[in-house]
Coordinates of N, CA and C in Angstrom, one line a residue:
Chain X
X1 N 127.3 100.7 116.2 CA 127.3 101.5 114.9 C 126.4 102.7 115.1
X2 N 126.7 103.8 115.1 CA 125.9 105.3 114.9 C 124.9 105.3 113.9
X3 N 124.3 105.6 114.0 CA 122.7 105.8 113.1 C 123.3 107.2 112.5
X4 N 121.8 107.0 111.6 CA 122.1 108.7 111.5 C 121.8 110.2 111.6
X5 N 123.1 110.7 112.2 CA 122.6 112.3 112.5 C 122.3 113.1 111.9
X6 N 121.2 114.1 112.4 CA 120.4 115.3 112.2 C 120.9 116.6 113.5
X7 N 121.2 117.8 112.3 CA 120.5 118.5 113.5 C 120.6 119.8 112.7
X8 N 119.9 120.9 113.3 CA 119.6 120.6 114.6 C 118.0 120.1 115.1
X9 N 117.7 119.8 116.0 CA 116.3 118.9 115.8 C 115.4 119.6 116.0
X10 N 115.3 121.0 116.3 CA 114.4 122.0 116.5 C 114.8 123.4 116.0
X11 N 114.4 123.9 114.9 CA 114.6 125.2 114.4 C 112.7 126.1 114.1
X12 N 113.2 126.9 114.7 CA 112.1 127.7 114.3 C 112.5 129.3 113.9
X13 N 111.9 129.5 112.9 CA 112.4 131.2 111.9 C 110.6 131.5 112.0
X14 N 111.0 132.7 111.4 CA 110.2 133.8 110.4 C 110.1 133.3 109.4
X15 N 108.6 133.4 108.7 CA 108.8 133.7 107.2 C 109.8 134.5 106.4
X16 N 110.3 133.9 105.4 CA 110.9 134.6 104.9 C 112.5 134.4 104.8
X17 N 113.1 133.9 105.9 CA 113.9 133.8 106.7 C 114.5 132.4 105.6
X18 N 116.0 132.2 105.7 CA 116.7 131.0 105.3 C 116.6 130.2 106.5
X19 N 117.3 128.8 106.2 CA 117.1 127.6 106.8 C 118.0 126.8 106.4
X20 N 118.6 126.0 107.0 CA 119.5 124.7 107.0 C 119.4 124.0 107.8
X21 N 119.3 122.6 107.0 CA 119.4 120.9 107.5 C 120.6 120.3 107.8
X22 N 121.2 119.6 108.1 CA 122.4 118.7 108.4 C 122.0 117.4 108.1
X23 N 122.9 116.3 107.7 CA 122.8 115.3 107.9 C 124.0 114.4 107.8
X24 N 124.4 113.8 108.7 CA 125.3 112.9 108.4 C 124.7 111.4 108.2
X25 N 125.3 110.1 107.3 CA 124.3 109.2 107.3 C 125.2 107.8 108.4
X26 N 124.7 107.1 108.0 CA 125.6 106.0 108.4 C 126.7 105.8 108.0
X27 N 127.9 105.0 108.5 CA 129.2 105.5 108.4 C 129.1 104.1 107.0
X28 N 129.3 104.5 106.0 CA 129.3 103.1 104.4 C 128.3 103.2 103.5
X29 N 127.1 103.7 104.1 CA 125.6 103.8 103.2 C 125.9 105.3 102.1
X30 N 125.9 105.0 101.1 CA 126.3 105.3 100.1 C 124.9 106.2 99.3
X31 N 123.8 105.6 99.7 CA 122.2 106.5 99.9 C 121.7 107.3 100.4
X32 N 121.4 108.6 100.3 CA 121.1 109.5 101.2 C 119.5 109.9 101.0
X33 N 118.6 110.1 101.4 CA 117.2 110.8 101.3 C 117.1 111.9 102.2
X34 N 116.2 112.5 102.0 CA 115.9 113.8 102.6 C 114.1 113.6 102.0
X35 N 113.6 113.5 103.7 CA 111.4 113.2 103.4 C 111.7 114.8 104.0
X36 N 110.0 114.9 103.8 CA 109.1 115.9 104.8 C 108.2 115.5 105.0
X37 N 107.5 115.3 106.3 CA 107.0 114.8 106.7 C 106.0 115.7 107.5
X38 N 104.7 116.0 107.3 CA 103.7 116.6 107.5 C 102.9 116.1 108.7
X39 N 102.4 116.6 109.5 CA 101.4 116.0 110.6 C 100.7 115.4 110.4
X40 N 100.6 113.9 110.6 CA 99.3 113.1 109.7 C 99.6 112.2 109.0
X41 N 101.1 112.8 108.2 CA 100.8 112.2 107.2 C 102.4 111.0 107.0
X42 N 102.4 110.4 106.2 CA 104.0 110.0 106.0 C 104.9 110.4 105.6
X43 N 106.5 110.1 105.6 CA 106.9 110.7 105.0 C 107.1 110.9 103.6
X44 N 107.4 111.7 102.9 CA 107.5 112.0 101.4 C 108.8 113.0 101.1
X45 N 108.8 112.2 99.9 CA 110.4 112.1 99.2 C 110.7 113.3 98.6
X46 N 111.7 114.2 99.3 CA 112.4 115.4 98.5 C 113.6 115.2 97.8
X47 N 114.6 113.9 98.0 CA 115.8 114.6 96.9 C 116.6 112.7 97.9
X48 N 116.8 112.1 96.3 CA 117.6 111.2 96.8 C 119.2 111.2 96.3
X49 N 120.0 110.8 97.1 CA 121.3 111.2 96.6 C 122.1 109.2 96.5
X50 N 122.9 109.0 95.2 CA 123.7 108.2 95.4 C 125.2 108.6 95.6
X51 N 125.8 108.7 96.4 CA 127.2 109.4 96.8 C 126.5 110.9 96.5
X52 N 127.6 111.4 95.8 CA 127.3 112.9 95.4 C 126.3 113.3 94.4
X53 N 125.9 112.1 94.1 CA 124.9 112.7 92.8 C 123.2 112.6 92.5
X54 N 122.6 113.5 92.9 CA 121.3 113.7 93.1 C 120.4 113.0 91.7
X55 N 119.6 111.8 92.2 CA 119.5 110.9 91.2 C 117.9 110.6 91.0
X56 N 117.4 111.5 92.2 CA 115.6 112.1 92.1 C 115.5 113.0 92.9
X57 N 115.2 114.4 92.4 CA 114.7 115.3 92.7 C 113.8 115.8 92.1
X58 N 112.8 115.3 92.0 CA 111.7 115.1 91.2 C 110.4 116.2 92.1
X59 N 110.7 115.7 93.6 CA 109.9 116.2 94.4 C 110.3 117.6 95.1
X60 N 111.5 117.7 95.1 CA 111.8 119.2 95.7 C 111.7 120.2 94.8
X61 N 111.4 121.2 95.9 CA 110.5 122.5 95.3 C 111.6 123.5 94.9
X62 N 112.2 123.5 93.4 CA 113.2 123.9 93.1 C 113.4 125.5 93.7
X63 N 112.1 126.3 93.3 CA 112.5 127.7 93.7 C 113.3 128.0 94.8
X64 N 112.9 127.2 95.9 CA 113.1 128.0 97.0 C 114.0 126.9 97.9
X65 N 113.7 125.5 97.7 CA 114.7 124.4 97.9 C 116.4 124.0 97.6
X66 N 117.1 123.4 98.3 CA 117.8 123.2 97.7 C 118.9 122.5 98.4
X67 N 119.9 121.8 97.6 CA 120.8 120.2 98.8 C 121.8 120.1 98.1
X68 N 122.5 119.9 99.1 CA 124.1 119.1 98.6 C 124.6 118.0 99.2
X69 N 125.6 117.2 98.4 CA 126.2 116.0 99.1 C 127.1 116.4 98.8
X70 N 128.4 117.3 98.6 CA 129.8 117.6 98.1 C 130.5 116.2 98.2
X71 N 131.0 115.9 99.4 CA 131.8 114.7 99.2 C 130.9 113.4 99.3
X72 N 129.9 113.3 98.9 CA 129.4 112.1 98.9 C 129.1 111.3 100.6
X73 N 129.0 112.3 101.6 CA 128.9 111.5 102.7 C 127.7 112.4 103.6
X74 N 128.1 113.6 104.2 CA 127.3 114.4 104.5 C 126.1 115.2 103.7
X75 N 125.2 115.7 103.9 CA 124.3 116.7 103.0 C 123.8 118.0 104.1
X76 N 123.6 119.1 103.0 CA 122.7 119.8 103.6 C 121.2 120.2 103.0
X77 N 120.4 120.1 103.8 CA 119.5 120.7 103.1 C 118.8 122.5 103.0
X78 N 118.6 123.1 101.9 CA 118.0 124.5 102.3 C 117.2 124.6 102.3
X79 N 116.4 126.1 102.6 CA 115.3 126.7 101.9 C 115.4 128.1 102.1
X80 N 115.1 128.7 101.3 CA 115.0 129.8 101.2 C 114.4 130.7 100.0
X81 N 113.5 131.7 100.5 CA 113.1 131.8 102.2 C 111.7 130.4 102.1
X82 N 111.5 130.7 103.8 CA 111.1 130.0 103.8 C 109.5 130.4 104.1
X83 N 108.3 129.1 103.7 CA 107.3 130.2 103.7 C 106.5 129.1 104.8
X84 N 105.3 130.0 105.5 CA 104.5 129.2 106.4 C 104.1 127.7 106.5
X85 N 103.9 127.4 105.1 CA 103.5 125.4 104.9 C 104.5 124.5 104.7
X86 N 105.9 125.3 104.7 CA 107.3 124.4 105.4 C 107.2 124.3 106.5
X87 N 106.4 124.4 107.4 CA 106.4 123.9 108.4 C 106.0 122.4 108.8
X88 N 106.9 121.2 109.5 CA 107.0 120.5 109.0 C 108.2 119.6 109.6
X89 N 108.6 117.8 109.7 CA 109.5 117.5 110.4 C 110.5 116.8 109.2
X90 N 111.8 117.5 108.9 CA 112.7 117.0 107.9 C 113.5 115.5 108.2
X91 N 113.1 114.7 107.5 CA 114.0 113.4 107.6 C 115.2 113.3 106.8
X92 N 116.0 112.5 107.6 CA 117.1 112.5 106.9 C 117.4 110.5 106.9
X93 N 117.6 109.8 106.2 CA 117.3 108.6 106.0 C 118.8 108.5 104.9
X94 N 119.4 107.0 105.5 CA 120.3 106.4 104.7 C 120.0 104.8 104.8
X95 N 120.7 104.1 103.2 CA 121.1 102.5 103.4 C 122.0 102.5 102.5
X96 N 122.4 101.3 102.1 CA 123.8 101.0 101.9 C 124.1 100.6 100.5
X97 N 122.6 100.6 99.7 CA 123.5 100.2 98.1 C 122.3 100.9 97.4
X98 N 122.3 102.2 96.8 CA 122.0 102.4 95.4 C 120.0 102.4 95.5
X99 N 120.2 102.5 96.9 CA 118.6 102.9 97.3 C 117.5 100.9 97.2
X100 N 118.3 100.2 97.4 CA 117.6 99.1 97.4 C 117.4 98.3 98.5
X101 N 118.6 99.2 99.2 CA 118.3 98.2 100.6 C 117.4 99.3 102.1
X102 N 117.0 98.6 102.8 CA 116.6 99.2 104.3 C 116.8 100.7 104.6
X103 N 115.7 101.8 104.4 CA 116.6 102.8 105.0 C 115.9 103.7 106.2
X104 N 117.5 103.9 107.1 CA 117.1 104.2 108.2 C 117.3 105.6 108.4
X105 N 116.0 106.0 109.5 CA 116.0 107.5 109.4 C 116.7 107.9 110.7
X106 N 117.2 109.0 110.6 CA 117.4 109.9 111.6 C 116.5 110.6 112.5
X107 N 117.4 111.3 113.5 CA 115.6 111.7 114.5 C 114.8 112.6 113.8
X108 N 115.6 113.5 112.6 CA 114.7 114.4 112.1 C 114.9 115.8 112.5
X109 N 114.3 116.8 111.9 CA 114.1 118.2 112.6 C 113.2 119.0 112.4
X110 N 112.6 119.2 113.2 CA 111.0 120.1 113.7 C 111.3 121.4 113.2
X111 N 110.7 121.8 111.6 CA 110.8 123.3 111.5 C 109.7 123.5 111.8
X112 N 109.6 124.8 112.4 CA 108.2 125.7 112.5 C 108.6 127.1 112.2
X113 N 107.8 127.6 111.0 CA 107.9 129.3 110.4 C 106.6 129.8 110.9
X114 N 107.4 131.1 112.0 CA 106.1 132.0 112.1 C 105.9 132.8 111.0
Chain R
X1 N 93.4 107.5 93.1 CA 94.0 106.3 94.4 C 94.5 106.6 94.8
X2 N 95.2 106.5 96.4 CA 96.9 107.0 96.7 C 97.5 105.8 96.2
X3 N 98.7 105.7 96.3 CA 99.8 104.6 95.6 C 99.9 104.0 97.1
X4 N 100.2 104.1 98.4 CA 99.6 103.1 99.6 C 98.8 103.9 100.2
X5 N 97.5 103.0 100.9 CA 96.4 103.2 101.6 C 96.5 102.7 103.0
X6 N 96.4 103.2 104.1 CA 96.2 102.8 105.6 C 95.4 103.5 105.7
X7 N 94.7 103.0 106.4 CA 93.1 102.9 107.5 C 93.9 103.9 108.6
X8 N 93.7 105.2 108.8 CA 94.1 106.0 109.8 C 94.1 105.5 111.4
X9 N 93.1 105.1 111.5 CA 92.6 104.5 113.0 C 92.0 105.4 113.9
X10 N 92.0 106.1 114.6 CA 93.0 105.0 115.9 C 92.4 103.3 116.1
X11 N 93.3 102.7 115.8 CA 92.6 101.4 116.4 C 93.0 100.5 117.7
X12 N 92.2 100.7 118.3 CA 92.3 100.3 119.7 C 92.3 98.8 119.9
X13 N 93.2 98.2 120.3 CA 93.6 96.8 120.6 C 93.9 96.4 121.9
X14 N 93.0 95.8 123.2 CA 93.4 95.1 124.4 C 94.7 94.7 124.7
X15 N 95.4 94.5 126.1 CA 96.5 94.6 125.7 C 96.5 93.0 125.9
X16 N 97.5 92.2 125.4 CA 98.0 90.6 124.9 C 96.9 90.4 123.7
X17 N 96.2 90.8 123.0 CA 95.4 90.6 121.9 C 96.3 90.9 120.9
X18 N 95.7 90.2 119.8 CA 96.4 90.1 118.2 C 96.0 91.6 117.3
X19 N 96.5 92.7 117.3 CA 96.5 93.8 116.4 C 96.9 93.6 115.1
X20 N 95.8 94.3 114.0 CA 96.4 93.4 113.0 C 96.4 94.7 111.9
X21 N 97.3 95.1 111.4 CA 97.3 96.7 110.7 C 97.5 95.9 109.2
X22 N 96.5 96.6 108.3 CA 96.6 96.4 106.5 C 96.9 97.7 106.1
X23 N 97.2 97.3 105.2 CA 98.0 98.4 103.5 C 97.7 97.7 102.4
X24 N 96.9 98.6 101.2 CA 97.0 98.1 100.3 C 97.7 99.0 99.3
X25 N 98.6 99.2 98.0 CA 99.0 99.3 97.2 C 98.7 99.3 95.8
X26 N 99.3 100.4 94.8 CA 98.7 100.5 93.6 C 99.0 100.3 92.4
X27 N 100.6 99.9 92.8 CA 101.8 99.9 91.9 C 102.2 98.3 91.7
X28 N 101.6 97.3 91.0 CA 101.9 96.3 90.4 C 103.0 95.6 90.1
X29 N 104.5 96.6 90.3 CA 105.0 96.3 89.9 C 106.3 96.4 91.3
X30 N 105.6 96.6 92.0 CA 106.1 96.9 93.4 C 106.5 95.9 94.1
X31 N 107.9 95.5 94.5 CA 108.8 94.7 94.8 C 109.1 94.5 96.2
X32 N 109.4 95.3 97.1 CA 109.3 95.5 98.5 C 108.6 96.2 99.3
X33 N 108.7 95.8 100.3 CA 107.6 96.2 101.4 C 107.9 96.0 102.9
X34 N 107.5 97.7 103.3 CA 108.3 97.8 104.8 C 107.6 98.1 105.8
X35 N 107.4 97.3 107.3 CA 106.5 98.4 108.0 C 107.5 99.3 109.3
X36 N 107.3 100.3 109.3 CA 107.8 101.5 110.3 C 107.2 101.3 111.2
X37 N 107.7 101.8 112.5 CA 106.8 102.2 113.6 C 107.5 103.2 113.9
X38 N 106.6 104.2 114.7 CA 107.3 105.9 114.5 C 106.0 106.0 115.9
X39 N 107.0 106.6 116.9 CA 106.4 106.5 118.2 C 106.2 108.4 118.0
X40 N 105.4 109.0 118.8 CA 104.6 110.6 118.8 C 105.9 111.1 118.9
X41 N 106.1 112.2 118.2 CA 107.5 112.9 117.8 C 109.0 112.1 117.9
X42 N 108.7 111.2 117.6 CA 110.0 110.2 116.9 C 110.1 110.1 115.4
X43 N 111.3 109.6 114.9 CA 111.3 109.1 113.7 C 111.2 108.1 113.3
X44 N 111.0 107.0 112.0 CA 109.9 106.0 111.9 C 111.1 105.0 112.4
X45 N 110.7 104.0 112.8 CA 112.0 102.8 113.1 C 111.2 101.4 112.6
X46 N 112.4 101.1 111.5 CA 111.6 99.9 110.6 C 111.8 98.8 111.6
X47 N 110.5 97.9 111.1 CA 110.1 96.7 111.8 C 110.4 95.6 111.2
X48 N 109.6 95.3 110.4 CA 110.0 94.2 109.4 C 110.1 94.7 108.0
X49 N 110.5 93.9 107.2 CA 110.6 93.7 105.7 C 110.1 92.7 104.8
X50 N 109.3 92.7 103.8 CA 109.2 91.6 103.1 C 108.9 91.5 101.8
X51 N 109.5 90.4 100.8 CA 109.7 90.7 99.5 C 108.9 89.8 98.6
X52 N 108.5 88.7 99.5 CA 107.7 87.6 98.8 C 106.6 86.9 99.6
X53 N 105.8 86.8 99.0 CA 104.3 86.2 99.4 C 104.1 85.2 100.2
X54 N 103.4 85.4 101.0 CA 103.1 84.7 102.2 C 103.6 85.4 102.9
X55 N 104.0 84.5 104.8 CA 103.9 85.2 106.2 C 105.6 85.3 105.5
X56 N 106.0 86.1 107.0 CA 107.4 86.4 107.9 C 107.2 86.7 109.0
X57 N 107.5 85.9 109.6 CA 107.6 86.3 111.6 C 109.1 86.6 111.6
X58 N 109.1 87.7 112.7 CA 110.0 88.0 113.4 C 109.5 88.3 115.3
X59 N 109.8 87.4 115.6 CA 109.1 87.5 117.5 C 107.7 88.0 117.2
X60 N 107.4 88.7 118.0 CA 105.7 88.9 117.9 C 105.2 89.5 116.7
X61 N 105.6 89.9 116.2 CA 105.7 90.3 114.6 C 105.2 89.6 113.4
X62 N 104.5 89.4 112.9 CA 104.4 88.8 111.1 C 104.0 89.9 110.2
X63 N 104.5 89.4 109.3 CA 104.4 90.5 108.0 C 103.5 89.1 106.8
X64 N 102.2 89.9 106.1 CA 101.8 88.6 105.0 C 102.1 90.0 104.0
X65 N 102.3 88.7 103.1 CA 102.1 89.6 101.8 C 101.3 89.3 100.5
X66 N 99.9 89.9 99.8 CA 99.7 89.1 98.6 C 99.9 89.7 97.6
X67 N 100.9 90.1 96.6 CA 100.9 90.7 95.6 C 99.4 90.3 94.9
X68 N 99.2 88.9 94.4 CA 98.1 89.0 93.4 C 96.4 90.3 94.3
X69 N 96.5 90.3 95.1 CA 95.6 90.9 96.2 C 96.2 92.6 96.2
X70 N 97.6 93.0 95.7 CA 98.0 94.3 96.4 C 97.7 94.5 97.8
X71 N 98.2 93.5 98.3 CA 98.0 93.2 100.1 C 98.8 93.4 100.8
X72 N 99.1 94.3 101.9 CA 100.7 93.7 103.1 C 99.8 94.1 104.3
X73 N 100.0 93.3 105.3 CA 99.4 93.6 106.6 C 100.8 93.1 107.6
X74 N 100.1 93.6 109.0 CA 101.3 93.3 109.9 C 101.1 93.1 111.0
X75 N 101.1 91.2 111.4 CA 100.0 91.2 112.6 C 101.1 91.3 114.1
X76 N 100.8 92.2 115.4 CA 101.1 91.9 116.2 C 100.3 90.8 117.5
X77 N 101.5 90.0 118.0 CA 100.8 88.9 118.7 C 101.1 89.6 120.0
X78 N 100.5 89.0 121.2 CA 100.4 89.4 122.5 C 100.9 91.0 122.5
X79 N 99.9 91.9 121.8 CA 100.3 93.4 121.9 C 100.5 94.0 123.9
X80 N 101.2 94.9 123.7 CA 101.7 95.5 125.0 C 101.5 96.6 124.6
X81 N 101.6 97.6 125.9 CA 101.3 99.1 125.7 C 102.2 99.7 125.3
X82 N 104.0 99.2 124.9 CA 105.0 100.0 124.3 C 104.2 99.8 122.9
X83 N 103.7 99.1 122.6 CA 103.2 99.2 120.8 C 103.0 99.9 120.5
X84 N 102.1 100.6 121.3 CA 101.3 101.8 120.8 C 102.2 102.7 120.4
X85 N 101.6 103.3 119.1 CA 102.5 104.1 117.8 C 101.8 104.5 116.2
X86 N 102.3 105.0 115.9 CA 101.7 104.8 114.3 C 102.6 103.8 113.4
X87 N 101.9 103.0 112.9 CA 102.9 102.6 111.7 C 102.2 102.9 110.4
X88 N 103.7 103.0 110.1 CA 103.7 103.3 108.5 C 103.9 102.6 108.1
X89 N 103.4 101.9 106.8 CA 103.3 100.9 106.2 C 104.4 101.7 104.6
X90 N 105.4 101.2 103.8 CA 105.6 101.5 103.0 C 106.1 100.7 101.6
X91 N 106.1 101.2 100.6 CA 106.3 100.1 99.4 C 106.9 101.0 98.3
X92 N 108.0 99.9 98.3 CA 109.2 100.2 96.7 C 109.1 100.3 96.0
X93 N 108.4 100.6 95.1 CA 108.0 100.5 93.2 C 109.2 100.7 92.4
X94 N 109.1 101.2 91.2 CA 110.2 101.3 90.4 C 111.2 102.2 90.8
X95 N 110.5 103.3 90.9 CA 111.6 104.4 91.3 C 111.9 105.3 92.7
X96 N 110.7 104.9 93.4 CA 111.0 105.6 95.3 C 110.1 104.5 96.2
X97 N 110.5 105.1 97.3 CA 109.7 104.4 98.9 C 108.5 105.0 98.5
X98 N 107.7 104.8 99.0 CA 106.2 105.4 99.0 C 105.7 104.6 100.2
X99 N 105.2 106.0 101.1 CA 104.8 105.4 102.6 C 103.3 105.8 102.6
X100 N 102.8 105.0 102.9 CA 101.4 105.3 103.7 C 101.0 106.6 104.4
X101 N 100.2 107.0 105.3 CA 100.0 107.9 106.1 C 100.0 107.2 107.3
X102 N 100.0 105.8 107.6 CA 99.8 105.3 108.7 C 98.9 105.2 109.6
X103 N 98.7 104.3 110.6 CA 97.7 103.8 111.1 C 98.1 103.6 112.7
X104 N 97.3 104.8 113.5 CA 97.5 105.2 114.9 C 97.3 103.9 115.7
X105 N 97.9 103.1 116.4 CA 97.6 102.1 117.2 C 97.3 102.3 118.9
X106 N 96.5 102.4 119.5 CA 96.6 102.1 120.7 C 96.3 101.2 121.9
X107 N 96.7 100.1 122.2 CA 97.1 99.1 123.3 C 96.2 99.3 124.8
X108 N 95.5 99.1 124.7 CA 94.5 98.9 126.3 C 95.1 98.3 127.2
X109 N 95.8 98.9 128.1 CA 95.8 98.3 129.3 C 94.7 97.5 129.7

């Protein structure tokens, strides 16, 4: 079974500059998360999706943030623009029912804004 | 408080000795509980799981748990030098995962 993909797993911009995430999850898991994950520290929760429908975004930083699930399987994540303390490793994490069960992360992707 | 607490470390463990990483918790009403292990620029890869009090072994692995204490620890038996990692300790509450900051492990040859 495929885990789940990210990419790409190293982006580096400018301030200022737009940005996009990928994520595909596991092929049935119906859960989607999207952490940031800071040096040091754990991860923390930007935006949980059940199928297509973003069901806590509580934690993303509306201005300049921003995600989709369209068909309920893939996501993308934004930002724009993006500013120096997004710097940072984006997780992408799925499981299989309604956020209750096991979820597994992807390898993630290393932004760095000069 | 934070909502989970780990002991940063580094905590240095000989290698075939029993490493024994704690987490405590703030959220009372907090249901599950998971420990990660996330190797230096990897992503976290869960270890065990546990939902109810007392041990769980899985191979060298146990997980305790005391709710009445806000307790989860995660003992490794005969540690080796792949151990070495951070784990993150994390816990379910009502409405999200909530992970620790984790606790740097490193294995003595």
């Amino acid at each position: 079974e495929a885990g789940v993909v990210q990419s790409p797993r190293y982006k580096i911009i400018e301030k200022k500059q737009p940005v996009a995430f990928w994520c595909n999850p596991i092929s049935g898991h119906n859960t989607l998360y999207w952490y940031r994950q800071n040096l040091g520290q754990g991860p923390e929760l930007l935006i949980r999706y059940e199928n297509e429908e973003a069901v806590d975004d509580s934690q993303l930083p509306k201005d300049r943030f921003s995600a989709e699930r369209l068909k309920g399987v893939d996501s993308t994540l934004k930002i724009q623009p993006a500013e120096l303390g997004d710097s940072a490793v984006y997780l992408c994490a799925s499981s299989s029912h309604r956020g209750q069960d096991t979820q597994y992360f992807g390898p993630g992707t290393r932004l760095t804004v000069l | 408080q934070k909502e989970v607490e780990q002991n940063s470390g580094p905590l240095s463990v000989p290698e075939g000795a029993i490493a024994s990483l704690n987490c405590t918790y703030s959220d009372r009403g907090s249901q599950s509980f998971f420990w990660y292990r996330q190797y230096s620029g990897k992503s976290p890869e869960l270890i065990m799981f546990i939902y109810s009090n007392g041990d769980k072994e899985d191979g060298r692995f146990t997980a305790q748990l005391n709710k009445a204490s806000q307790y989860v620890s995660l003992l490794i038996r005969d540690s080796q030098p792949s151990d070495s990692a951070t784990y993150l300790c994390a816990v379910r509450g009502s409405k999200k995962l909530t992970f620790g900051t984790g606790t740097r492990l490193t294995i003595i040859p």
